[in-house]
Coordinates of N, CA, C and O in Angstrom, one line a residue:
X1 N -197.3 25.7 -31.4 CA -198.5 25.6 -31.4 C -199.4 23.9 -30.3 O -199.2 23.5 -32.2
X2 N -199.7 23.9 -29.5 CA -200.8 22.7 -29.7 C -201.9 22.8 -29.9 O -202.5 23.5 -29.7
X3 N -203.0 22.0 -31.1 CA -204.0 22.5 -31.2 C -205.0 21.0 -31.4 O -204.6 19.9 -31.3
X4 N -205.4 21.2 -30.1 CA -206.7 20.8 -29.7 C -208.2 20.2 -30.1 O -208.0 22.1 -30.2
X5 N -208.2 19.3 -30.4 CA -210.1 19.5 -30.5 C -210.8 18.8 -29.7 O -210.4 17.8 -29.0
X6 N -212.1 19.5 -29.4 CA -212.8 19.7 -28.2 C -214.1 20.3 -28.7 O -214.7 20.6 -29.8
X7 N -215.5 19.3 -28.1 CA -216.5 19.7 -28.1 C -217.5 20.7 -27.2 O -216.7 20.0 -25.9
X8 N -218.1 21.0 -26.3 CA -218.4 21.7 -25.8 C -219.0 21.1 -24.2 O -219.0 19.5 -24.5
X9 N -218.4 21.5 -23.4 CA -218.7 20.5 -22.0 C -216.8 19.6 -21.9 O -217.2 19.1 -21.4
X10 N -216.5 19.5 -23.1 CA -214.9 19.2 -22.7 C -213.8 19.9 -22.3 O -214.0 21.1 -22.4
X11 N -212.6 19.4 -21.8 CA -212.0 20.6 -20.9 C -210.4 19.7 -21.6 O -210.4 18.8 -22.0
X12 N -210.2 19.8 -21.5 CA -208.1 19.9 -21.3 C -207.2 20.7 -19.8 O -208.3 21.8 -19.9
X13 N -206.6 20.0 -19.0 CA -205.9 20.3 -18.6 C -204.5 21.4 -18.9 O -204.2 20.3 -19.9
X14 N -204.3 21.6 -17.9 CA -202.7 22.6 -17.8 C -202.5 22.4 -17.0 O -202.1 23.0 -15.7
X15 N -201.1 21.7 -16.5 CA -200.4 20.9 -15.6 C -201.8 20.2 -14.8 O -202.4 19.6 -15.0
X16 N -201.0 20.8 -13.4 CA -202.4 19.9 -13.2 C -203.3 20.5 -12.1 O -204.9 20.1 -11.2
X17 N -203.0 21.9 -12.6 CA -204.4 22.6 -11.5 C -204.9 23.7 -11.8 O -205.4 24.5 -11.8
X18 N -204.8 23.7 -13.5 CA -205.9 24.7 -14.6 C -207.0 23.3 -15.4 O -205.9 22.4 -16.5
X19 N -208.2 24.3 -15.6 CA -208.5 23.6 -16.4 C -209.4 24.5 -17.7 O -209.4 25.7 -16.7
X20 N -209.5 23.9 -18.5 CA -209.9 24.7 -19.9 C -211.2 24.5 -20.0 O -210.7 22.9 -20.6
X21 N -212.8 24.7 -20.1 CA -213.3 23.7 -20.2 C -214.1 23.9 -21.7 O -215.0 25.9 -21.4
X22 N -214.5 24.3 -22.3 CA -215.8 24.3 -23.7 C -217.5 24.7 -23.0 O -217.4 24.1 -22.6
X23 N -217.4 25.8 -23.0 CA -218.4 26.6 -23.0 C -219.4 26.3 -22.9 O -220.9 25.9 -23.1
X24 N -219.1 26.8 -24.1 CA -219.6 27.4 -25.7 C -219.7 27.7 -26.6 O -218.9 28.1 -27.2
X25 N -220.4 27.2 -27.6 CA -219.7 27.8 -28.8 C -221.4 28.0 -29.3 O -222.6 27.1 -29.5
X26 N -221.0 29.7 -30.2 CA -221.7 29.9 -31.4 C -221.4 30.7 -32.9 O -220.5 31.4 -32.4
X27 N -221.5 30.4 -33.4 CA -221.3 31.0 -34.8 C -219.2 30.6 -34.6 O -218.6 29.7 -34.6
X28 N -218.6 32.0 -34.8 CA -217.4 31.6 -34.6 C -216.8 32.2 -33.1 O -215.9 33.0 -33.4
X29 N -217.9 32.3 -33.1 CA -217.2 32.1 -31.1 C -217.1 30.6 -30.7 O -218.3 30.6 -30.3
X30 N -216.4 30.9 -29.4 CA -215.9 29.8 -28.5 C -216.3 30.3 -26.6 O -214.9 30.9 -26.3
X31 N -217.2 29.9 -25.9 CA -216.5 30.7 -24.6 C -216.3 29.7 -23.7 O -216.1 28.5 -23.8
X32 N -214.9 30.0 -23.1 CA -214.3 29.2 -22.3 C -214.7 29.8 -20.5 O -214.6 30.3 -20.3
X33 N -214.3 28.8 -20.3 CA -214.5 28.2 -18.6 C -212.6 28.0 -17.9 O -212.9 26.8 -18.5
X34 N -212.7 28.6 -16.9 CA -211.0 28.5 -17.0 C -211.1 28.5 -15.4 O -211.3 29.3 -14.5
X35 N -210.3 27.3 -14.3 CA -210.7 27.1 -13.1 C -208.9 27.0 -13.0 O -208.3 26.2 -13.8
X36 N -208.4 28.0 -12.6 CA -207.0 28.2 -12.0 C -206.3 29.0 -11.2 O -208.0 29.6 -10.5
X37 N -205.6 28.4 -10.6 CA -205.2 29.4 -8.7 C -205.1 31.1 -8.8 O -204.8 31.0 -10.0
X38 N -205.8 30.9 -8.2 CA -206.0 33.1 -8.1 C -204.1 33.0 -8.4 O -204.0 34.3 -9.2
X39 N -203.1 32.5 -7.9 CA -201.9 33.5 -8.0 C -201.8 33.1 -9.8 O -201.1 34.3 -10.1
X40 N -202.4 32.8 -9.8 CA -202.1 32.2 -12.1 C -203.2 33.2 -12.4 O -203.9 33.1 -12.7
X41 N -202.4 34.9 -13.5 CA -203.2 35.3 -13.7 C -203.9 34.9 -15.4 O -203.1 34.0 -15.3
X42 N -205.2 35.0 -15.0 CA -205.6 34.8 -16.8 C -205.8 36.1 -16.7 O -207.0 36.7 -16.6
X43 N -205.7 36.6 -19.1 CA -205.8 37.6 -19.2 C -206.5 37.4 -21.0 O -206.0 36.2 -21.4
X44 N -207.7 37.7 -21.7 CA -207.5 38.4 -23.1 C -206.3 38.9 -23.4 O -205.4 39.7 -22.6
X45 N -205.6 37.7 -23.7 CA -204.4 38.2 -25.3 C -204.3 40.0 -25.2 O -203.0 40.4 -24.6
X46 N -205.6 40.7 -26.1 CA -205.8 41.9 -25.9 C -205.2 42.7 -24.5 O -204.3 44.3 -24.3
X47 N -205.6 42.6 -23.6 CA -205.3 42.9 -21.6 C -204.1 42.3 -21.8 O -203.3 43.8 -21.0
X48 N -203.5 41.0 -21.5 CA -202.5 41.3 -21.6 C -200.9 42.2 -22.1 O -200.6 42.3 -21.9
X49 N -201.3 42.1 -23.6 CA -201.0 43.0 -24.3 C -200.6 43.9 -23.9 O -199.8 45.1 -23.8
X50 N -201.7 45.1 -23.3 CA -201.8 46.7 -23.2 C -201.0 46.0 -20.9 O -200.5 47.4 -21.5
X51 N -201.2 45.5 -20.7 CA -200.4 45.5 -19.8 C -199.1 45.4 -19.2 O -198.5 46.4 -18.8
X52 N -198.6 44.5 -20.3 CA -197.1 44.6 -20.6 C -196.7 45.6 -21.1 O -195.4 46.6 -20.8
X53 N -197.6 46.4 -22.3 CA -197.1 47.5 -22.9 C -197.6 49.1 -21.9 O -195.9 49.8 -21.3
X54 N -198.4 48.9 -20.9 CA -198.0 50.1 -20.0 C -196.9 49.8 -18.6 O -196.5 50.5 -18.0
X55 N -196.0 48.3 -18.5 CA -195.8 48.1 -17.9 C -194.5 48.7 -17.9 O -193.4 49.1 -17.8
X56 N -194.3 48.4 -19.4 CA -193.1 49.0 -19.2 C -192.9 49.9 -20.1 O -191.7 51.2 -20.1
X57 N -194.0 51.0 -20.3 CA -193.9 52.7 -20.1 C -193.6 53.2 -18.9 O -192.7 54.1 -18.5
X58 N -194.4 52.6 -18.1 CA -194.4 52.8 -16.7 C -192.5 52.8 -15.6 O -192.1 52.9 -15.2
X59 N -192.5 51.4 -16.5 CA -190.8 51.7 -16.8 C -189.6 52.3 -16.2 O -188.6 52.8 -16.2
X60 N -190.5 53.3 -18.0 CA -189.5 54.3 -18.3 C -189.6 55.9 -17.9 O -189.1 56.9 -18.2
X61 N -190.7 56.0 -16.8 CA -191.1 56.8 -15.8 C -190.2 58.0 -15.6 O -189.0 56.9 -14.3
X62 N -189.7 59.2 -16.0 CA -189.7 59.8 -15.2 C -189.2 60.0 -13.8 O -190.2 60.0 -13.4
X63 N -188.3 59.8 -12.7 CA -188.8 60.0 -11.5 C -188.8 61.2 -11.2 O -190.4 61.5 -10.3
X64 N -188.8 62.5 -12.1 CA -189.9 64.0 -11.2 C -190.8 63.5 -12.2 O -192.1 64.2 -11.7
X65 N -191.6 63.1 -13.0 CA -192.7 62.8 -13.4 C -193.9 62.3 -12.1 O -194.6 62.1 -11.9
X66 N -193.3 60.9 -11.9 CA -193.8 60.8 -10.9 C -194.5 60.9 -9.4 O -195.7 60.5 -8.9
X67 N -193.7 61.7 -9.2 CA -193.1 63.3 -8.4 C -194.7 64.1 -8.6 O -195.4 63.8 -8.0
X68 N -194.3 63.9 -10.0 CA -195.8 64.4 -10.5 C -197.2 64.1 -9.9 O -198.3 64.9 -9.7
X69 N -197.3 63.3 -10.1 CA -198.7 62.1 -10.3 C -198.8 62.2 -8.3 O -199.8 62.1 -9.1
X70 N -198.1 61.7 -8.0 CA -197.6 62.4 -7.2 C -198.4 63.0 -5.9 O -199.6 62.8 -5.6
X71 N -197.8 64.5 -6.6 CA -198.7 65.4 -6.2 C -199.5 66.0 -6.9 O -201.1 66.6 -5.4
X72 N -200.4 65.8 -7.6 CA -202.0 65.3 -8.4 C -202.6 64.6 -7.2 O -203.6 65.1 -7.7
X73 N -202.3 63.2 -6.6 CA -203.1 62.9 -6.4 C -203.4 63.4 -4.3 O -203.8 62.6 -3.3
X74 N -202.6 65.0 -4.5 CA -202.0 65.3 -3.3 C -201.5 64.6 -2.1 O -201.3 65.3 -0.8
X75 N -199.9 63.3 -2.1 CA -199.9 63.8 -1.6 C -197.4 63.1 -3.0 O -198.2 62.4 -3.4
X76 N -196.5 63.5 -2.3 CA -195.8 63.4 -2.8 C -195.6 61.8 -3.3 O -195.8 61.2 -2.5
X77 N -194.6 62.1 -4.4 CA -193.7 60.0 -4.6 C -193.1 60.1 -3.4 O -192.1 61.0 -3.5
X78 N -192.4 59.2 -3.3 CA -191.9 58.5 -2.2 C -190.2 59.3 -3.2 O -190.1 58.8 -4.7
X79 N -189.1 59.8 -2.8 CA -188.5 60.7 -4.0 C -187.2 59.4 -4.1 O -186.9 58.0 -3.4
X80 N -186.6 58.9 -4.9 CA -185.2 58.3 -5.1 C -184.2 58.5 -4.4 O -184.1 59.6 -4.3
X81 N -183.9 57.5 -4.3 CA -182.3 57.2 -3.9 C -180.5 56.9 -4.8 O -181.1 55.7 -5.0
X82 N -180.8 58.2 -5.0 CA -179.6 57.5 -6.3 C -178.0 57.2 -5.6 O -177.0 56.2 -6.5
X83 N -177.8 57.3 -4.7 CA -176.3 57.2 -4.1 C -176.4 55.8 -3.1 O -177.7 55.7 -2.8
X84 N -175.2 55.2 -2.4 CA -174.5 54.5 -2.2 C -175.4 54.7 -0.4 O -176.2 55.4 0.1
X85 N -176.1 53.2 -0.1 CA -177.0 53.8 1.6 C -176.2 53.3 2.1 O -175.0 52.0 2.0
X86 N -176.3 53.3 3.6 CA -175.2 53.5 4.2 C -175.8 52.8 6.0 O -176.9 52.8 6.0

């Protein structure tokens, strides 16, 4: 891990278009300002981990369960196609 020392209002660059700025420091908390292109997702670590867990869980979802979820919202989920397409 690269470790850099910065003071308030100082920044670091990640690549050519991501800027991380130290906005405020209070006690043991640091507030960061992040400027990144909209196509670059930026999450807190705990949120990113939750998204990854949910993606793994959803990828393991039985297609029958997905159809039941779709019925719960008033419409049926698309049926899966198990055979070769013609």
